[in-house]
PDB file of C-alpha atoms in Angstrom:
ATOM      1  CA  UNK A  11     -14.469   3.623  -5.757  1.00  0.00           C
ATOM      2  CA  UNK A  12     -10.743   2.086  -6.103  1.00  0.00           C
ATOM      3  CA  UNK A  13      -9.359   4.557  -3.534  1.00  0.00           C
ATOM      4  CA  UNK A  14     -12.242   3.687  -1.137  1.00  0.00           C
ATOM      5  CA  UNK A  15     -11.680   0.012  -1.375  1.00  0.00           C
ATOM      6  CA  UNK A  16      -8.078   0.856  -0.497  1.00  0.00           C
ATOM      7  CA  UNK A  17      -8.577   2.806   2.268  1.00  0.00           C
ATOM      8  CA  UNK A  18     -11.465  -0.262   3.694  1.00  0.00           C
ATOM      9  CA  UNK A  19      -9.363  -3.065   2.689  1.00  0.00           C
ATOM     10  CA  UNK A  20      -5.696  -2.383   2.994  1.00  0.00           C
ATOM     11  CA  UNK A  21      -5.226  -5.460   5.482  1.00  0.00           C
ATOM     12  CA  UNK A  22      -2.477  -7.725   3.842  1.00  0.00           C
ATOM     13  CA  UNK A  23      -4.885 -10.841   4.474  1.00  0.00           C
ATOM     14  CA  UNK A  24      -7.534  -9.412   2.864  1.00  0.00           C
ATOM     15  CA  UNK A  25      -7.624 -10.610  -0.693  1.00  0.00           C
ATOM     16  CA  UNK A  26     -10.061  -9.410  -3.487  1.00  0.00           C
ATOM     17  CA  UNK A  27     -11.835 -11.586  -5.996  1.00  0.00           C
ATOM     18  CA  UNK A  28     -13.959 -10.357  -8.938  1.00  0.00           C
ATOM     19  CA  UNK A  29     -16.571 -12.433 -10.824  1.00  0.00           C
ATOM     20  CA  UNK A  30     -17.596 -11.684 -14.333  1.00  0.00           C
ATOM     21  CA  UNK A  31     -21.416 -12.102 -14.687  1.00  0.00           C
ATOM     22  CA  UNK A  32     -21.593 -12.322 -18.852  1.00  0.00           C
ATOM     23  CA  UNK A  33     -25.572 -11.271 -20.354  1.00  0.00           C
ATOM     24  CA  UNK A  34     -27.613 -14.114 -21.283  1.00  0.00           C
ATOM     25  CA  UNK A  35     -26.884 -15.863 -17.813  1.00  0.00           C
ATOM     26  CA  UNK A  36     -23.573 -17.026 -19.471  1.00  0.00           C
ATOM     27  CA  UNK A  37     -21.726 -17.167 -16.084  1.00  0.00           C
ATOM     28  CA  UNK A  38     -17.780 -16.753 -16.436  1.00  0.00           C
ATOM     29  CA  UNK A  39     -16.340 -16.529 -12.883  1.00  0.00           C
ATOM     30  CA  UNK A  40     -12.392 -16.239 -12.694  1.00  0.00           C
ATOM     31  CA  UNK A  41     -11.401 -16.224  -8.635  1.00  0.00           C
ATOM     32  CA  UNK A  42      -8.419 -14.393  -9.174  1.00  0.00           C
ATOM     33  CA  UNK A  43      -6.377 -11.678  -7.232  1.00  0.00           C
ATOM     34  CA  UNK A  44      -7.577  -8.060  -7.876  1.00  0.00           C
ATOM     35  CA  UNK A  45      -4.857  -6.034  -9.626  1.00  0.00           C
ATOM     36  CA  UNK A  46      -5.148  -2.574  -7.556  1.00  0.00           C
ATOM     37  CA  UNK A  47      -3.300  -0.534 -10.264  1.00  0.00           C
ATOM     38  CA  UNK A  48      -6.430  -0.845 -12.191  1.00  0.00           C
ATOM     39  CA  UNK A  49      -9.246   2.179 -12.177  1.00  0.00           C
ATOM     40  CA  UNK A  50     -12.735   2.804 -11.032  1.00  0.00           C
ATOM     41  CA  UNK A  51     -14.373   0.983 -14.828  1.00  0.00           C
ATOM     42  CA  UNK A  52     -12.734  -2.352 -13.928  1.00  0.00           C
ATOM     43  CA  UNK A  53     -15.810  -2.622 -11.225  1.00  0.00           C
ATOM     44  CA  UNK A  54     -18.295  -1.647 -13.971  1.00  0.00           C
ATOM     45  CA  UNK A  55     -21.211  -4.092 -14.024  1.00  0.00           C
ATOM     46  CA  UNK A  56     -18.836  -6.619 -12.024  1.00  0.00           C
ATOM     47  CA  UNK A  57     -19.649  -8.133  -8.435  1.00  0.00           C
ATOM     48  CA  UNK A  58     -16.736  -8.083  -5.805  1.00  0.00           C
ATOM     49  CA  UNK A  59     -16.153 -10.500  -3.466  1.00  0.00           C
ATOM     50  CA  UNK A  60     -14.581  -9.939  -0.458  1.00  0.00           C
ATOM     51  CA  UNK A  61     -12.957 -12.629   1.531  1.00  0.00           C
ATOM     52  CA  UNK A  62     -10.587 -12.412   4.374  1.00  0.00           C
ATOM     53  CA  UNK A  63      -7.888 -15.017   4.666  1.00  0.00           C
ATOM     54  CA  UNK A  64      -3.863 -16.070   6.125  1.00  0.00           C
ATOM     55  CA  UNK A  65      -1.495 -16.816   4.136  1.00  0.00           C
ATOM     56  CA  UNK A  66       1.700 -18.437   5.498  1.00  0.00           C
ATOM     57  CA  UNK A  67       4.061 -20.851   4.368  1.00  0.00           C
ATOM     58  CA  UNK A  68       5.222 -24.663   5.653  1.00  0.00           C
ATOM     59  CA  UNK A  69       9.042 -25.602   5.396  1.00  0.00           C
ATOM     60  CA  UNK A  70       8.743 -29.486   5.376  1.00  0.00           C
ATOM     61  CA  UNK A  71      11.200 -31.750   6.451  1.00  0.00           C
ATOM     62  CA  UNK A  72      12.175 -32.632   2.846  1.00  0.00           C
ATOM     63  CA  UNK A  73      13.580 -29.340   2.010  1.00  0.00           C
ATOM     64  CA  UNK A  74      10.066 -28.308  -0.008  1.00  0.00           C
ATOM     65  CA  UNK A  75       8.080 -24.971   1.163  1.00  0.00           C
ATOM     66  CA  UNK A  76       4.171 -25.125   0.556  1.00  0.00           C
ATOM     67  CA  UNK A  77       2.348 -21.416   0.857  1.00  0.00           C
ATOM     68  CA  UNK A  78      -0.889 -21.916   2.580  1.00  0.00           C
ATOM     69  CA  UNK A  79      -4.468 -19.868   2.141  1.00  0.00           C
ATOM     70  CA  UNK A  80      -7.197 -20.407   4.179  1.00  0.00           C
ATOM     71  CA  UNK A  81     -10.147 -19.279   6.195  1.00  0.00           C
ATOM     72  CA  UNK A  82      -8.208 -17.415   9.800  1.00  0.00           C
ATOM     73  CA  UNK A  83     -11.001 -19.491  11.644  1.00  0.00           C
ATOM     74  CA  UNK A  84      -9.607 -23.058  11.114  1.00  0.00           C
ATOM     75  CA  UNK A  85      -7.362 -24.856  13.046  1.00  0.00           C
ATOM     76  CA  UNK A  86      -3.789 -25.280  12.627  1.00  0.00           C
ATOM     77  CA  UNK A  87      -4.178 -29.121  13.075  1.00  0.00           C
ATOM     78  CA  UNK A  88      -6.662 -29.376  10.413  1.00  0.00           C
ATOM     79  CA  UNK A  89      -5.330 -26.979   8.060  1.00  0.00           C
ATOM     80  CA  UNK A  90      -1.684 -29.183   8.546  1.00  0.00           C
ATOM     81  CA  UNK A  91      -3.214 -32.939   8.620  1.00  0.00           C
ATOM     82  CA  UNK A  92      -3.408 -33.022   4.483  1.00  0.00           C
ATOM     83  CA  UNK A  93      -0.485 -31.140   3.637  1.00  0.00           C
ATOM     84  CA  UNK A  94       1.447 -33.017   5.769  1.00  0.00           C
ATOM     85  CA  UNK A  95       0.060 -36.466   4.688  1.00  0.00           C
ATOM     86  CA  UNK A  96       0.370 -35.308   0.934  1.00  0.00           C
ATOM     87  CA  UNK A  97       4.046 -35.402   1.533  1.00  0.00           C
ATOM     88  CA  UNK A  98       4.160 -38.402   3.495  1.00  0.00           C
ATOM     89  CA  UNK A  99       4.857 -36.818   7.072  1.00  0.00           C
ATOM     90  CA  UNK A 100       1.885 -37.476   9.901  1.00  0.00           C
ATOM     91  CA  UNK A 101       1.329 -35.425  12.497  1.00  0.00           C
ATOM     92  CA  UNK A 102       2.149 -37.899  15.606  1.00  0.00           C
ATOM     93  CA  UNK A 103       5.784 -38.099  14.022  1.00  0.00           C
ATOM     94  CA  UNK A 104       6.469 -34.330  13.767  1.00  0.00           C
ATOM     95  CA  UNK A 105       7.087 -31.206  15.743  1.00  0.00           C
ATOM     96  CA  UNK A 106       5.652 -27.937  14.410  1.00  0.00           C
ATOM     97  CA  UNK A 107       7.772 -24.720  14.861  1.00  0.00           C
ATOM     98  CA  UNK A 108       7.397 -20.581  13.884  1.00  0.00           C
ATOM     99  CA  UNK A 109      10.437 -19.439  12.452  1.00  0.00           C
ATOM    100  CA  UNK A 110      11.151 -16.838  14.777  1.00  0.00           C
ATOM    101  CA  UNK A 111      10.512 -18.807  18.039  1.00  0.00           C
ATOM    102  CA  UNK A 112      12.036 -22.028  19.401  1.00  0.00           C
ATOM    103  CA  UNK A 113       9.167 -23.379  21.335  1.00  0.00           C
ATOM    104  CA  UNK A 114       6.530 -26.031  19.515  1.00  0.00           C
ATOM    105  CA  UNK A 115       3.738 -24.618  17.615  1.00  0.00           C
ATOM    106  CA  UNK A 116       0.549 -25.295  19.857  1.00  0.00           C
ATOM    107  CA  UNK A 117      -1.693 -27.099  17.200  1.00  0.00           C
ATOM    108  CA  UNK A 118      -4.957 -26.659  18.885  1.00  0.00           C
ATOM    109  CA  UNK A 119      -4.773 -22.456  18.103  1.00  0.00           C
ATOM    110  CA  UNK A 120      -6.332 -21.013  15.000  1.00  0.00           C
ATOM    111  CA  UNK A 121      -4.159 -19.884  11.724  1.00  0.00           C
ATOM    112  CA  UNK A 122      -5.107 -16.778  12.186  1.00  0.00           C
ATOM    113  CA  UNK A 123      -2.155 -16.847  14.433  1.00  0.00           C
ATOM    114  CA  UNK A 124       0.285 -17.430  11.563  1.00  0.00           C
ATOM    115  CA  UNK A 125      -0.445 -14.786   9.382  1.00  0.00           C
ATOM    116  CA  UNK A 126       2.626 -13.336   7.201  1.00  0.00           C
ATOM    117  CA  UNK A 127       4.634 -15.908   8.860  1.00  0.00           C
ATOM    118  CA  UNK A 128       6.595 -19.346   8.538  1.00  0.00           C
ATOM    119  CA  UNK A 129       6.014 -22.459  10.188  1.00  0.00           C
ATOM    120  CA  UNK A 130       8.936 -25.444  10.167  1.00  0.00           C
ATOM    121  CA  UNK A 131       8.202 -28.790  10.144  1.00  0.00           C
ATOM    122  CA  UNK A 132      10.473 -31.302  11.953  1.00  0.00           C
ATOM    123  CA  UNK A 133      10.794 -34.895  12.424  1.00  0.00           C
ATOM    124  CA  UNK A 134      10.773 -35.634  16.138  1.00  0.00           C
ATOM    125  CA  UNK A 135      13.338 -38.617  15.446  1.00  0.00           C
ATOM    126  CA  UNK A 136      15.698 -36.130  13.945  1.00  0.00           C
ATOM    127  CA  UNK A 137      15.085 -34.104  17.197  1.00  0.00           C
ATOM    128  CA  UNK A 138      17.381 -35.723  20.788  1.00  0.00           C
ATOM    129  CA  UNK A 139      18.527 -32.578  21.803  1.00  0.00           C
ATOM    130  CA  UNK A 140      16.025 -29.170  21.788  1.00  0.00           C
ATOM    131  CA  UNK A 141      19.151 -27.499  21.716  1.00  0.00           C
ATOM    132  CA  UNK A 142      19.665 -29.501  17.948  1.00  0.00           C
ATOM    133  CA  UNK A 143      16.131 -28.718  16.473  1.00  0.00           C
ATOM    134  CA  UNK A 144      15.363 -24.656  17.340  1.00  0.00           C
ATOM    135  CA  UNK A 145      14.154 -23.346  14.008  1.00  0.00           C
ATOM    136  CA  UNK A 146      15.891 -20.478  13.488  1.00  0.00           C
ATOM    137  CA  UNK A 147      19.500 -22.378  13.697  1.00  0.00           C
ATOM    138  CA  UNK A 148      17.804 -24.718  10.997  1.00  0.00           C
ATOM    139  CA  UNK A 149      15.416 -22.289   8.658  1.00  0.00           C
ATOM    140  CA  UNK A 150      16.403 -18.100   9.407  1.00  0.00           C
ATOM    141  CA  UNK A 151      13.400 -15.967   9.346  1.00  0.00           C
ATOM    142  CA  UNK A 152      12.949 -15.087   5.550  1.00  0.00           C
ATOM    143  CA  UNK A 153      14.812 -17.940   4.163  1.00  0.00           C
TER     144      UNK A 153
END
């Protein structure tokens, strides 16, 4: 059963989670990552939950990096609002980059469009010149 979840579900943003279902309808559920080393008995009397998400990480202005999960049918601007605002940046103030490109992030699109990848966050005041403010002079892919 292992090897045929491997072979269905070897998509990077495809993450497994595994509830526990104890007798006596004691529920214990533990959302946490599948280990794949483990054998066929680990899905013995256990339920598997499937659920596809995109994982990519923010570099924020103050020098912190936040890794992000979520569903690949939000938007970035929604997905970005609270993380942003957590750290006390808003949205109006800042210009949203990929790593590997130069031009700004278009908010509107989905995150499924930033899977695997990094997004930089820059103040717009620290940003007279686009010449100044392309990401990959400030953050290098894989930094």
């Amino acid at each position: 059963m292992l090897e045929f979840l491997k072979k269905e579900f070897s998509e990077e943003n495809i993450i497994f989670f595994w509830m526990t279902v104890e007798k006596y309808k004691q529920i214990t559920s533990q959302e946490m990552p599948l280990n794949r080393s483990k054998d066929t008995p680990l899905f013995k009397s256990k339920e598997v939950i499937i659920k596809k998400r995109v994982l990519f990480w923010v570099d924020l202005p103050n020098k912190k990096s936040v890794d992000v999960k979520v569903k690949p049918t939000r938007a970035i601007r929604v997905v970005l609002k609270p993380i942003l605002h957590k750290y006390g940046f808003k949205m109006d103030s800042v210009d949203v980059y990929l790593s590997s490109h130069a031009a700004v992030l278009d908010l509107e699109g989905l995150v499924s469009s930033l899977d695997n990848q990094r997004v930089v966050v820059i103040p717009k005041d620290d940003c007279p010149d686009d010449d100044l403010c392309q990401p990959r002079k400030l953050h290098p892919a894989g930094a």
